[in-house]
Short mmCIF file of C-alpha atoms in Angstrom, two decimals:
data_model
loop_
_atom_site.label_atom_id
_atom_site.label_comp_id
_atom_site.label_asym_id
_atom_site.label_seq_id
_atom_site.Cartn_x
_atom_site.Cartn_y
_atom_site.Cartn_z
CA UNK A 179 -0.95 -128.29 147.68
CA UNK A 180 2.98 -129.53 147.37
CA UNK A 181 5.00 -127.76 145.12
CA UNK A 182 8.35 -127.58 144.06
CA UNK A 183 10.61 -124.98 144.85
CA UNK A 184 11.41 -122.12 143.20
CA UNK A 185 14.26 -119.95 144.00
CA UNK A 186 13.62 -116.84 146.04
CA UNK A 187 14.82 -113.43 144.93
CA UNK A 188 17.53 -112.91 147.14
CA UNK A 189 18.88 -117.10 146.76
CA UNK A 190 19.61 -117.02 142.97
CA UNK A 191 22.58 -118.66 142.10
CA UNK A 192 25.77 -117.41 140.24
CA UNK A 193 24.73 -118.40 137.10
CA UNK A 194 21.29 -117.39 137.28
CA UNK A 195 21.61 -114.20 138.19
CA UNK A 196 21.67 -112.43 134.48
CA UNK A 197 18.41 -113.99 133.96
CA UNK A 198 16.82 -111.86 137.12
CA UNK A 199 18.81 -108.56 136.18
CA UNK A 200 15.19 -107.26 135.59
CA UNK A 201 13.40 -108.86 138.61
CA UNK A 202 11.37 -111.87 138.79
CA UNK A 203 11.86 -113.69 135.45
CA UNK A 204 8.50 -115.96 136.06
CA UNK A 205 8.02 -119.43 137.49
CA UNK A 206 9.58 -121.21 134.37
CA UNK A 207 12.95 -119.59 135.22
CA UNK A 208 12.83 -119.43 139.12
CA UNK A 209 12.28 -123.22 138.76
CA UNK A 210 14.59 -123.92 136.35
CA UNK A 211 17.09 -122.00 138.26
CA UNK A 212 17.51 -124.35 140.92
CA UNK A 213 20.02 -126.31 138.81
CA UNK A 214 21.69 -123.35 137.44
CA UNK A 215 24.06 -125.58 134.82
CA UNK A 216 20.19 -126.35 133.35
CA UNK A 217 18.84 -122.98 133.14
CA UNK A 218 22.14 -121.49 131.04
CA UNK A 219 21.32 -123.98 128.07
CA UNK A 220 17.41 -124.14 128.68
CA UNK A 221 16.77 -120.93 128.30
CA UNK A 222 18.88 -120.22 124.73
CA UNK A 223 17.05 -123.01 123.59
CA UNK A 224 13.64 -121.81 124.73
CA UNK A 225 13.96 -118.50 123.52
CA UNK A 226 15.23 -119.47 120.50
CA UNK A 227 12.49 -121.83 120.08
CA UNK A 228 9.52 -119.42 120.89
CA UNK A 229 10.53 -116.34 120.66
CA UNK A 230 9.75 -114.42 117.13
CA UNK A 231 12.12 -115.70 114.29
CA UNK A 232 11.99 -116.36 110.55
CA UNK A 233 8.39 -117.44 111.77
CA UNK A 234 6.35 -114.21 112.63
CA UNK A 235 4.71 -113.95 116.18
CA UNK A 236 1.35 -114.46 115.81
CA UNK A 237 2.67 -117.69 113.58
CA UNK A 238 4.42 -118.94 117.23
CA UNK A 239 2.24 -118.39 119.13
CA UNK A 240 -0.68 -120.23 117.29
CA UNK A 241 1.24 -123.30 117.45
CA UNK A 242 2.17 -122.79 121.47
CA UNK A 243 -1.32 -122.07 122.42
CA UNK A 244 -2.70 -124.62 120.50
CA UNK A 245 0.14 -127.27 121.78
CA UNK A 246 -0.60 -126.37 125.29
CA UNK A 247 -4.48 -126.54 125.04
CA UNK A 248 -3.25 -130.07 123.31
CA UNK A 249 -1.18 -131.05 126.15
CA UNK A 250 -3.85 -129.83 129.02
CA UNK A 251 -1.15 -127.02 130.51
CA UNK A 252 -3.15 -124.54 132.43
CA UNK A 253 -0.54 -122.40 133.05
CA UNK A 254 0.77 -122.91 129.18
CA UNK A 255 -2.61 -121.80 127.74
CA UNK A 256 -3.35 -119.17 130.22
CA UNK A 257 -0.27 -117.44 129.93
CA UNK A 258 0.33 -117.89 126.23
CA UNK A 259 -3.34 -116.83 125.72
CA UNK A 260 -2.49 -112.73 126.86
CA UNK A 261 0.76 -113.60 124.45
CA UNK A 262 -1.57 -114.26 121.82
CA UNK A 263 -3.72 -111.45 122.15
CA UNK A 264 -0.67 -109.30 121.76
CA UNK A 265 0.39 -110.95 119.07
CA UNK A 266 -3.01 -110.02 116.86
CA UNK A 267 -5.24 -112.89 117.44
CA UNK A 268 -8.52 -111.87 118.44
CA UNK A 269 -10.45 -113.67 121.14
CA UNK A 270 -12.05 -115.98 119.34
CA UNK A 271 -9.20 -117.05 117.79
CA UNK A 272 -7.73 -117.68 121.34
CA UNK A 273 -11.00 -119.05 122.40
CA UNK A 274 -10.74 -121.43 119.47
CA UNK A 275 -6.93 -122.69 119.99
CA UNK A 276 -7.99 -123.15 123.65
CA UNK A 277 -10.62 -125.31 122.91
CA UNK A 278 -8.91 -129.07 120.67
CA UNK A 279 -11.29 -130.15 118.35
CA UNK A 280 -12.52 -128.57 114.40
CA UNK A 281 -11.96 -124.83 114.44
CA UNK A 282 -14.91 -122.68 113.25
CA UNK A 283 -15.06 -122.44 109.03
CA UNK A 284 -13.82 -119.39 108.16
CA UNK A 285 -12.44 -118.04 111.38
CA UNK A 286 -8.55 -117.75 110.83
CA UNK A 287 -9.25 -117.03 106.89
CA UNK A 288 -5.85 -117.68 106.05
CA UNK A 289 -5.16 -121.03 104.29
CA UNK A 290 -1.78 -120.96 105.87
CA UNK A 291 -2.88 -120.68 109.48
CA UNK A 292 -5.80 -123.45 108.73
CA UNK A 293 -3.03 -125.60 107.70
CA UNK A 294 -0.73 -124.95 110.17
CA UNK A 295 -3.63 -125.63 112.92
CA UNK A 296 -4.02 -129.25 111.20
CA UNK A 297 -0.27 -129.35 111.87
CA UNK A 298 -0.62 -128.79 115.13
CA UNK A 299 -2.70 -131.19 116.28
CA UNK A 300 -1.34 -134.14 114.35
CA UNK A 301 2.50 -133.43 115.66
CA UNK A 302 1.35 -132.33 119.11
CA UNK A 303 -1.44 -134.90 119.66
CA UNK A 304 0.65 -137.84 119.04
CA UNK A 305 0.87 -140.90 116.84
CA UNK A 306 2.06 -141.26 113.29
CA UNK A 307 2.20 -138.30 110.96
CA UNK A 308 1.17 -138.85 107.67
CA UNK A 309 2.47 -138.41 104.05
CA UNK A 310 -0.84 -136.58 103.24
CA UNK A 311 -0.52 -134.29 106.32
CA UNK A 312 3.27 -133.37 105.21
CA UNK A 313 1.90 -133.04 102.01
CA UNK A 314 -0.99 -130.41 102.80
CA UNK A 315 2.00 -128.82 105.33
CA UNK A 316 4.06 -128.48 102.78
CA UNK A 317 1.26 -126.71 100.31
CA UNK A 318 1.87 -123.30 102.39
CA UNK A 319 5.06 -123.46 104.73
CA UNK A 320 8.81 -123.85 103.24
CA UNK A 321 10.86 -126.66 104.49
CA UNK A 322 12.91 -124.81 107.14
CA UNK A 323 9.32 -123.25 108.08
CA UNK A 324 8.06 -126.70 108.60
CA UNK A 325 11.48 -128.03 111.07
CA UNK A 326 11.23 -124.39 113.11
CA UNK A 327 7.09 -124.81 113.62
CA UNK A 328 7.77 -128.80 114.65
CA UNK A 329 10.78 -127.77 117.05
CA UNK A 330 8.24 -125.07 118.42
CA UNK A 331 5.69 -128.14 119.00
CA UNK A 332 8.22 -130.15 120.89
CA UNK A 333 9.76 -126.97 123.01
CA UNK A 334 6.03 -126.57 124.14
CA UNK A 335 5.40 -130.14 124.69
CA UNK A 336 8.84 -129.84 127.58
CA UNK A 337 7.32 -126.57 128.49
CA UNK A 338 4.18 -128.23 128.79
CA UNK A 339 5.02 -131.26 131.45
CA UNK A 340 7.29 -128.90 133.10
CA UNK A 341 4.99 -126.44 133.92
CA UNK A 342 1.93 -129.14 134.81
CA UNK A 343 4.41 -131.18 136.94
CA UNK A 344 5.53 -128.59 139.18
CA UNK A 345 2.04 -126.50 139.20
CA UNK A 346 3.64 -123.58 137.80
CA UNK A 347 1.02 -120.35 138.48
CA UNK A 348 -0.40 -117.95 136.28
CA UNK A 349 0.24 -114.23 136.86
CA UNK A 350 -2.50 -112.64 138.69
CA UNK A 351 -1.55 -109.59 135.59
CA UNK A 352 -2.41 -112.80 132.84
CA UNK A 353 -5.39 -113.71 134.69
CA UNK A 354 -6.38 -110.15 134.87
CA UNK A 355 -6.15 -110.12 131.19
CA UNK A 356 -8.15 -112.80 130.29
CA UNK A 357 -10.72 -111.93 132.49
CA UNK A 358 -11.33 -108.58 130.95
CA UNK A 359 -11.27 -110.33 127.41
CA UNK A 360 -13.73 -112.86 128.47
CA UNK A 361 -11.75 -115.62 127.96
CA UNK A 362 -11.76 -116.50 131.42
CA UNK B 238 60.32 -126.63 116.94
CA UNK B 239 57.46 -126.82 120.24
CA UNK B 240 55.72 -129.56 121.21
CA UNK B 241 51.96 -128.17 121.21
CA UNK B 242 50.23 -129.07 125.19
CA UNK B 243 46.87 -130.08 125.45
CA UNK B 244 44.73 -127.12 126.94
CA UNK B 245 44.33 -127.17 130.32
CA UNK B 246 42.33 -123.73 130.96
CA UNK B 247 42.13 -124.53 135.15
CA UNK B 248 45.50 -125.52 135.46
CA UNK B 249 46.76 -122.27 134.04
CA UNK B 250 44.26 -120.09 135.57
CA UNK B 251 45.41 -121.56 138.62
CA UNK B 252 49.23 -121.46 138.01
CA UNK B 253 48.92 -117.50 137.01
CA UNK B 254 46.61 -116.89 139.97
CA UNK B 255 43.33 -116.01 138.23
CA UNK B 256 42.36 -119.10 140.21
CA UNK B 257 42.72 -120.07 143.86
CA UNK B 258 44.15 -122.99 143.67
CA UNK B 259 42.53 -125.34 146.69
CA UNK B 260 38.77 -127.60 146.15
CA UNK B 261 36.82 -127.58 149.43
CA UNK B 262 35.00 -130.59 150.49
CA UNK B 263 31.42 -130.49 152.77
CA UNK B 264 32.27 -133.97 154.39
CA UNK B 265 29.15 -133.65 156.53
CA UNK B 266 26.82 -131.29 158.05
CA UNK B 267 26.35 -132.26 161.55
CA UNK B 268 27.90 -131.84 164.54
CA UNK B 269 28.56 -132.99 167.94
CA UNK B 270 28.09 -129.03 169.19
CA UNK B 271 26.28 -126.14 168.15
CA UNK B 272 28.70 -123.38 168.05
CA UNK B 273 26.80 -119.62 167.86
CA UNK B 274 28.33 -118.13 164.88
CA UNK B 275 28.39 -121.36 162.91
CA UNK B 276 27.70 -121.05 159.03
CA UNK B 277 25.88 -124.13 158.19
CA UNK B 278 23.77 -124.39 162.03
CA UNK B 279 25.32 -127.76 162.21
CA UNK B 280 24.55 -129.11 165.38
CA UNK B 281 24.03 -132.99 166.51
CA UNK B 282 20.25 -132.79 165.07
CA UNK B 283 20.84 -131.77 161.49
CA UNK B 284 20.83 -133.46 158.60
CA UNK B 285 24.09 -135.24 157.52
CA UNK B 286 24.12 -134.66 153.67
CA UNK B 287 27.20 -136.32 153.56
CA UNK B 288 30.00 -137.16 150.68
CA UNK B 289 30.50 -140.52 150.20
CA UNK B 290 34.52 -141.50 150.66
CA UNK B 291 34.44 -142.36 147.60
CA UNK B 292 33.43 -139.28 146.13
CA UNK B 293 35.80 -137.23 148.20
CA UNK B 294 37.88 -139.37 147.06
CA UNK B 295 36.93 -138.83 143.01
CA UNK B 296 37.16 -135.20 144.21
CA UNK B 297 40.47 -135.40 145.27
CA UNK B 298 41.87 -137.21 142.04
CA UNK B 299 40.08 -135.21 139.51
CA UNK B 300 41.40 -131.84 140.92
CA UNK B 301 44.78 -132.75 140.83
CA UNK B 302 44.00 -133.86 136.98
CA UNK B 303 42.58 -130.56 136.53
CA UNK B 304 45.56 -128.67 138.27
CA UNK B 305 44.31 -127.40 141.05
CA UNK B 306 47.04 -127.85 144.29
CA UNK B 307 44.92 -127.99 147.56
CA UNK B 308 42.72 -129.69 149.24
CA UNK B 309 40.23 -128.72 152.15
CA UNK B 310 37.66 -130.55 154.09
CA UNK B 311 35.62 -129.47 156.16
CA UNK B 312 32.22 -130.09 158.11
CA UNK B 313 29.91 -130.41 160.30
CA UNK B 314 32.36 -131.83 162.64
CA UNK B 315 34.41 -134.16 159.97
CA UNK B 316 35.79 -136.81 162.73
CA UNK B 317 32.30 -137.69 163.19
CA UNK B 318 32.19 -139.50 159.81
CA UNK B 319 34.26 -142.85 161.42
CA UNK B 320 35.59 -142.98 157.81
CA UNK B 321 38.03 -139.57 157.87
CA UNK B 322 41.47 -140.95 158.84
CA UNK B 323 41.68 -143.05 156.21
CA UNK B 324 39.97 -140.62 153.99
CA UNK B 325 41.92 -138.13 154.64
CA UNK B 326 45.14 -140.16 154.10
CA UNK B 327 44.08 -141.50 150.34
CA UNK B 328 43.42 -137.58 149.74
CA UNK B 329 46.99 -136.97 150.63
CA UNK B 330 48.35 -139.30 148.12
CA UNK B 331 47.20 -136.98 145.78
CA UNK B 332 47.29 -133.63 147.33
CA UNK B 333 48.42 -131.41 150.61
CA UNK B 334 45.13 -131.58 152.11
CA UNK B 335 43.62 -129.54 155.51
CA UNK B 336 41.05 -130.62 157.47
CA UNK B 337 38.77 -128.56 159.80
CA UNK B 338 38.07 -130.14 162.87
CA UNK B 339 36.66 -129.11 167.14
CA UNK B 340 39.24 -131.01 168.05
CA UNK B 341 36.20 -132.37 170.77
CA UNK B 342 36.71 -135.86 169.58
CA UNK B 343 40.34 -136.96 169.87
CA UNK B 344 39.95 -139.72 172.44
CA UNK B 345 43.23 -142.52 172.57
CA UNK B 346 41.53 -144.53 170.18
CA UNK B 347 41.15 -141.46 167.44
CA UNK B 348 44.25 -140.34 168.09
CA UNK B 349 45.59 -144.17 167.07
CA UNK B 350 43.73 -143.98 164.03
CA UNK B 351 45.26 -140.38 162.98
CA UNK B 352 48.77 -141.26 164.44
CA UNK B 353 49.56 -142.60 160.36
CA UNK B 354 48.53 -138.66 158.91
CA UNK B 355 52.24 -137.25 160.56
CA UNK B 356 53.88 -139.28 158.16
CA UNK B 357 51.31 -137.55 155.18
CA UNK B 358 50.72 -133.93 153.77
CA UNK B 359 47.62 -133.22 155.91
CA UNK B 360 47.34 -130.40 158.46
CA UNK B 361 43.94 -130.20 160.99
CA UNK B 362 42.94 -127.08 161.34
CA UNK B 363 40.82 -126.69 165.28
CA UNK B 364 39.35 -123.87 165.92
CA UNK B 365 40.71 -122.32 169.71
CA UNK B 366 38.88 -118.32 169.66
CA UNK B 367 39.70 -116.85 173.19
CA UNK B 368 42.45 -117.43 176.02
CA UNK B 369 40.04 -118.40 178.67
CA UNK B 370 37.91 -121.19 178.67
CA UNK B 371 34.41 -119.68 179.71
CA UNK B 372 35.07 -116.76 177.24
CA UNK B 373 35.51 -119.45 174.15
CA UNK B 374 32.99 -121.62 175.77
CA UNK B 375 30.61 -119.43 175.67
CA UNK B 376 30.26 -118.96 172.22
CA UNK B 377 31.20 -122.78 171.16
CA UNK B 378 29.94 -125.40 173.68
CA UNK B 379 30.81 -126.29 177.15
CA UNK B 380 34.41 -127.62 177.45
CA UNK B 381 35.26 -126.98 174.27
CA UNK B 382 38.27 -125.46 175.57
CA UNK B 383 39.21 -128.08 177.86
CA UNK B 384 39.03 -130.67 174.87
CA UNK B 385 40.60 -128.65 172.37
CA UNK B 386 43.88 -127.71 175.07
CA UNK B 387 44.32 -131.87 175.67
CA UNK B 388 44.05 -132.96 171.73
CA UNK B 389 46.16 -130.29 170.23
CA UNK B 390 49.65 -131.21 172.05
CA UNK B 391 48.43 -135.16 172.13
CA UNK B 392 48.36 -134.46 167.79
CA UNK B 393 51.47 -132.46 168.14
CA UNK B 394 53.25 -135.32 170.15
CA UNK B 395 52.65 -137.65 167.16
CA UNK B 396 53.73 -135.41 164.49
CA UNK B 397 50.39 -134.26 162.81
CA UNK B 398 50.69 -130.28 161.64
CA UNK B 399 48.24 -128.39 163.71
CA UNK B 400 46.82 -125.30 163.04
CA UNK B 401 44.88 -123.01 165.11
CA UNK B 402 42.08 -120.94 163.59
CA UNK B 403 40.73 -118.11 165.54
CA UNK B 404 37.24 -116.90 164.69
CA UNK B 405 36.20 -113.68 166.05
CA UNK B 406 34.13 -110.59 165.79
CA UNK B 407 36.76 -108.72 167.79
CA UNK B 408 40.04 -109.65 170.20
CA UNK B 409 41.64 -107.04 172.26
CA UNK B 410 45.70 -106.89 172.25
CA UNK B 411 45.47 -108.45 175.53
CA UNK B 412 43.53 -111.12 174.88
CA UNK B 413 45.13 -112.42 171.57
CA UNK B 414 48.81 -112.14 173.50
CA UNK B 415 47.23 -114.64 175.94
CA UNK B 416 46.14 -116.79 172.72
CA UNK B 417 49.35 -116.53 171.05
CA UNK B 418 51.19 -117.38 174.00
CA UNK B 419 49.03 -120.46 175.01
CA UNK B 420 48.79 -121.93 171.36
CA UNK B 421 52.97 -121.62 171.07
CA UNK B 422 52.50 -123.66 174.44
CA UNK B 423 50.32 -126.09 173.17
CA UNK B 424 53.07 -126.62 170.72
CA UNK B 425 51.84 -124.84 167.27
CA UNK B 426 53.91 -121.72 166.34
CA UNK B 427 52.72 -118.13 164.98
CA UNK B 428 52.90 -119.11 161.06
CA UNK B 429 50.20 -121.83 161.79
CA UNK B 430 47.59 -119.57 163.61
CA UNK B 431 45.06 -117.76 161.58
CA UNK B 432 42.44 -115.07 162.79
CA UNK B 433 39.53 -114.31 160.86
CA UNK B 434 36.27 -112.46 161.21
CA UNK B 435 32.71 -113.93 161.74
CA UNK B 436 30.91 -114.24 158.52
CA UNK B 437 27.24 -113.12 158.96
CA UNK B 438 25.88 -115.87 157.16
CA UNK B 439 23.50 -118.91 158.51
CA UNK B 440 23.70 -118.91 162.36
CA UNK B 441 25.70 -115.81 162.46
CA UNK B 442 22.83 -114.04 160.61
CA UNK B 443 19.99 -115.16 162.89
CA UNK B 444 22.34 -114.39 166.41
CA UNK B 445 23.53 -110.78 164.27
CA UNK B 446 27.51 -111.87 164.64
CA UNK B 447 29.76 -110.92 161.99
CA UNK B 448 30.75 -109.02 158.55
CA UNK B 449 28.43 -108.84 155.99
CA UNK B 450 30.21 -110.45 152.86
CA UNK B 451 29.37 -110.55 149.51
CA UNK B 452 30.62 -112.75 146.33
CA UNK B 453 33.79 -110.25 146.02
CA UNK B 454 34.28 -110.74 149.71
CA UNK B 455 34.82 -114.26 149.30
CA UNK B 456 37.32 -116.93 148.27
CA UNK B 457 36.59 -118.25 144.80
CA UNK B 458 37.75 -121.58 146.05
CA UNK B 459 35.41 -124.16 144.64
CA UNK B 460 33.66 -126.32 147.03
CA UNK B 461 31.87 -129.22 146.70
CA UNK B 462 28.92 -130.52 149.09
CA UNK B 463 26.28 -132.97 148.83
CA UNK B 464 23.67 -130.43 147.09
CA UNK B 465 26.32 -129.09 144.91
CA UNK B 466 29.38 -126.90 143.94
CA UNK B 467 29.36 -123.37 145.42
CA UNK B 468 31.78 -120.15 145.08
CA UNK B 469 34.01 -120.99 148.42
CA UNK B 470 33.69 -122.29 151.56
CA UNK B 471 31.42 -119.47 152.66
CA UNK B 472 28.79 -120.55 150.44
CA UNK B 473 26.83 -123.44 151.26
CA UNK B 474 25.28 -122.45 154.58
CA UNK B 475 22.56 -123.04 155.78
CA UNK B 476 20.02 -120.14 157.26
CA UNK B 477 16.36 -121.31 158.72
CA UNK B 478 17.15 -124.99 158.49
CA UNK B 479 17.53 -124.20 154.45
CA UNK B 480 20.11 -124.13 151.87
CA UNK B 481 21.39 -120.85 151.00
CA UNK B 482 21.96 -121.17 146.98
CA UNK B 483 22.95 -117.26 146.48
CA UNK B 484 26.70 -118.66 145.92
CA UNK B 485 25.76 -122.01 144.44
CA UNK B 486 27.73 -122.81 140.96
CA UNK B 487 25.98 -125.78 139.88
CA UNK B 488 24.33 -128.87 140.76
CA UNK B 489 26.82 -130.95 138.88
CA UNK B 490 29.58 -131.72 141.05
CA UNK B 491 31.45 -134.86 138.96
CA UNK B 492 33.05 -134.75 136.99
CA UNK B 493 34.66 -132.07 138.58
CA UNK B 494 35.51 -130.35 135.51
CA UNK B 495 31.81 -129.36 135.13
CA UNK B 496 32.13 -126.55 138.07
CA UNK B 497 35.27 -125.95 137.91
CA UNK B 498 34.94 -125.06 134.83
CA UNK B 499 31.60 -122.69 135.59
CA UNK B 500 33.51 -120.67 138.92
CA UNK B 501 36.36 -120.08 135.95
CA UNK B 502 33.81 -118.55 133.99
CA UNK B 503 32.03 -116.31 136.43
CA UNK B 504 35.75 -115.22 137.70
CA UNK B 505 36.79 -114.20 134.08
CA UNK B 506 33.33 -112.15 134.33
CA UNK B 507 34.54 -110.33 137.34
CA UNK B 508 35.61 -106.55 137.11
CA UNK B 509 39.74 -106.28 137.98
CA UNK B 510 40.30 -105.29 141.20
CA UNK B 511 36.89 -106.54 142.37
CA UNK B 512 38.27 -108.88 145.06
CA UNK B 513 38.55 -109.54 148.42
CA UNK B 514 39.04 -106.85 151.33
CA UNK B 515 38.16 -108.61 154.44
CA UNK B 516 40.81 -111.43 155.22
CA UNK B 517 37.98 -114.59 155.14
CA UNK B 518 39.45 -117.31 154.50
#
């Protein structure tokens, strides 16, 4: 298979280097790290973006697993999947987000997850959003709720071509994980 | 009452010596020999990853915006790239500029073409390691020495600054007296010779030559090359036919504020006192 680069352990640049203070940072980073000027804004933005905020963690990573299983990323879904799982979700609920299409009645009982999932798949599958889907949005999620869940979408969506362009693997550790939870 | 100055963060960092003050240039990568210790394992085969005259030549007007006060190009062999004369005299107009050079190349007609640098601020630096021609030979290419012992005085004769730049892992007394004496003959006095160790990095790593140097080790001197901007001179080798991007800044190399700019930042990071020890340069 070709694939892209990614910088080796002992070739990180200058600029990189607090982002490997702890060892291997993942593909996402060793990639990005290539162009070092990149990585320094990227990854502020990323974090920011993902990473738990005003919105709670299992909130995040609803919308990221669902996004990538959206967008087709195989290395998204896997590794957001063992995310997931840490962040409360259950496997079906994971086994749901992975799979687009009508989630089970009843499974994420919450009427503010069910309408975040609808959400989801109207910003991250494309096309015109509607007044009635802002509308039934706006029924559980405050404004400023609504902009950081949307920027989440989009951060995946980059996260999403970047990691399917440059075939980006999975952790043997993730994969590990999600075999033991069946969601392999 | 004071007339306020627009910022200009490089050009005082330089002026108060947080900053060195000269922006390297990678010309090209290739070279007409293949000498052991070399850095980048130029040799006639490689890869030319060249700068465009035109962006040395951005290069060389942008740092003097920024306030930087040197220039350096080097190679590869940098008289292989038929525009360098002429290159290297528009980069004079707008700063003292050295260039590294085997000195292999200066037939009649190069020397013509380099005869109008003695009237500019440009200095070529050749590289002459050992007194006896099958010692240097040895570890640069076969009459090397030879070459480099007919250009020097024929560039001295027509008024261009030489300098001699001895690269060694280790010179007896003996041996550099012999040096000393041959390059004063050869017309370039003491205060333009400079000795300096191997740097085990590229080919000097796979043929075990050299120091072992590490950022600190190194001149901060920013250095632009075709794949990017890297801490020094020392930095963009080449080990294994690859890149070496331990030392790289960034990617961006113009506007030449964007790296400059960076290598300011990761020097302000640096502990005090956490400099240099081993006389590369």
């Amino acid at each position: 298979m070709t694939t892209i680069e990614r910088v080796e352990l002992d070739q990180v640049p200058l600029l990189a280097r607090p982002y490997f203070a702890d060892g291997d940072p993942g593909p996402i980073v060793r990639a990005l790290a290539q162009v070092p000027e990149l990585l320094t804004v990227a990854l502020p933005f990323i974090g920011a973006a993902l990473a738990p905020s005003a919105i709670g963690f299992r909130a995040k990573e609803i919308v990221i697993v669902r996004t990538s299983a959206l967008a087709g990323c195989r290395f998204c879904v896997e590794t957001h999947a063992v995310v997931a799982l840490d962040a409360g979700l259950s496997p079906a609920h994971v086994a749901a987000l992975r799979t687009p299409g009508p989630v089970p009645d009843g499974l994420f009982g919450d009427p503010a997850e069910e309408a975040l999932l609808g959400w989801v798949d109207v910003v991250g599958g494309g096309g015109p959003v509607s007044d009635e889907e802002r509308a039934a949005i706006l029924r559980h999620w405050d404004h400023h709720e609504i902009v950081e869940l949307t920027t989440v979408v989009g951060a995946t969506l980059m996260l999403n071509r970047f990691a399917t362009a440059l075939a980006l693997p999975t952790s043997p550790d993730a994969l590990e994980r999600l075999e033991k939870e069946g969601l392999r | 009452m004071s007339v306020e100055t627009p910022e200009r963060p490089i050009a005082r960092a330089v002026a108060e010596g947080r900053m060195p003050g000269r922006v390297w240039m990678y010309a090209n990568y290739h070279c007409n020999i293949q000498c052991t210790y070399c850095l980048t394992e130029s040799g006639p085969k490689v890869t030319q990853r060249a700068l465009s005259p035109e962006t040395m030549i951005a290069v060389g007007e942008q740092a003097k915006e920024l306030g930087f006060t040197d220039l350096g190009v080097t190679g590869g062999e940098t008289f292989l790239m038929p525009h360098m004369p002429d290159t290297l005299a528009r980069l004079a107009d707008e700063l003292p500029v050295v260039a590294l050079t085997n000195g292999t190349l200066f037939s009649r007609r190069l020397l013509e073409k380099v005869e109008p640098l003695a009237e500019r601020d440009v200095a070529l630096q050749i590289s002459l390691d050992r007194p006896d021609a099958d010692v240097n030979d040895e570890m640069r290419a076969p009459d090397n020495f030879r070459k480099v012992v007919a250009a020097v005085p024929a560039l001295v004769e027509r008024g261009i600054t030489v300098r001699i730049a001895t690269t060694v892992e280790s010179i007896e007394d003996n041996e550099l007296d012999r040096l000393c004496a041959l390059h004063r003959d050869l017309g370039v006095p003491d205060s333009e010779h400079i000795i300096r160790p191997i740097v085990r990095r590229g080919r000097a790593d796979t043929e075990n030559l050299g120091v072992t140097a590490v950022q600190s080790d190194l001149p901060a001197e920013l250095t632009i090359t075709d794949d990017g901007a890297f801490w020094g001179p020392f930095g963009p080798t080449v080990h294994d036919d690859r890149l070496d991007t331990d030392l790289l800044v960034t990617r961006t190399t113009l506007p030449l504020e964007t790296p400059a700019r960076a290598l300011l930042g990761l020097l302000e990071g640096r502990p005090d006192g956490d400099d240099s020890a081993l006389n590369i340069r």
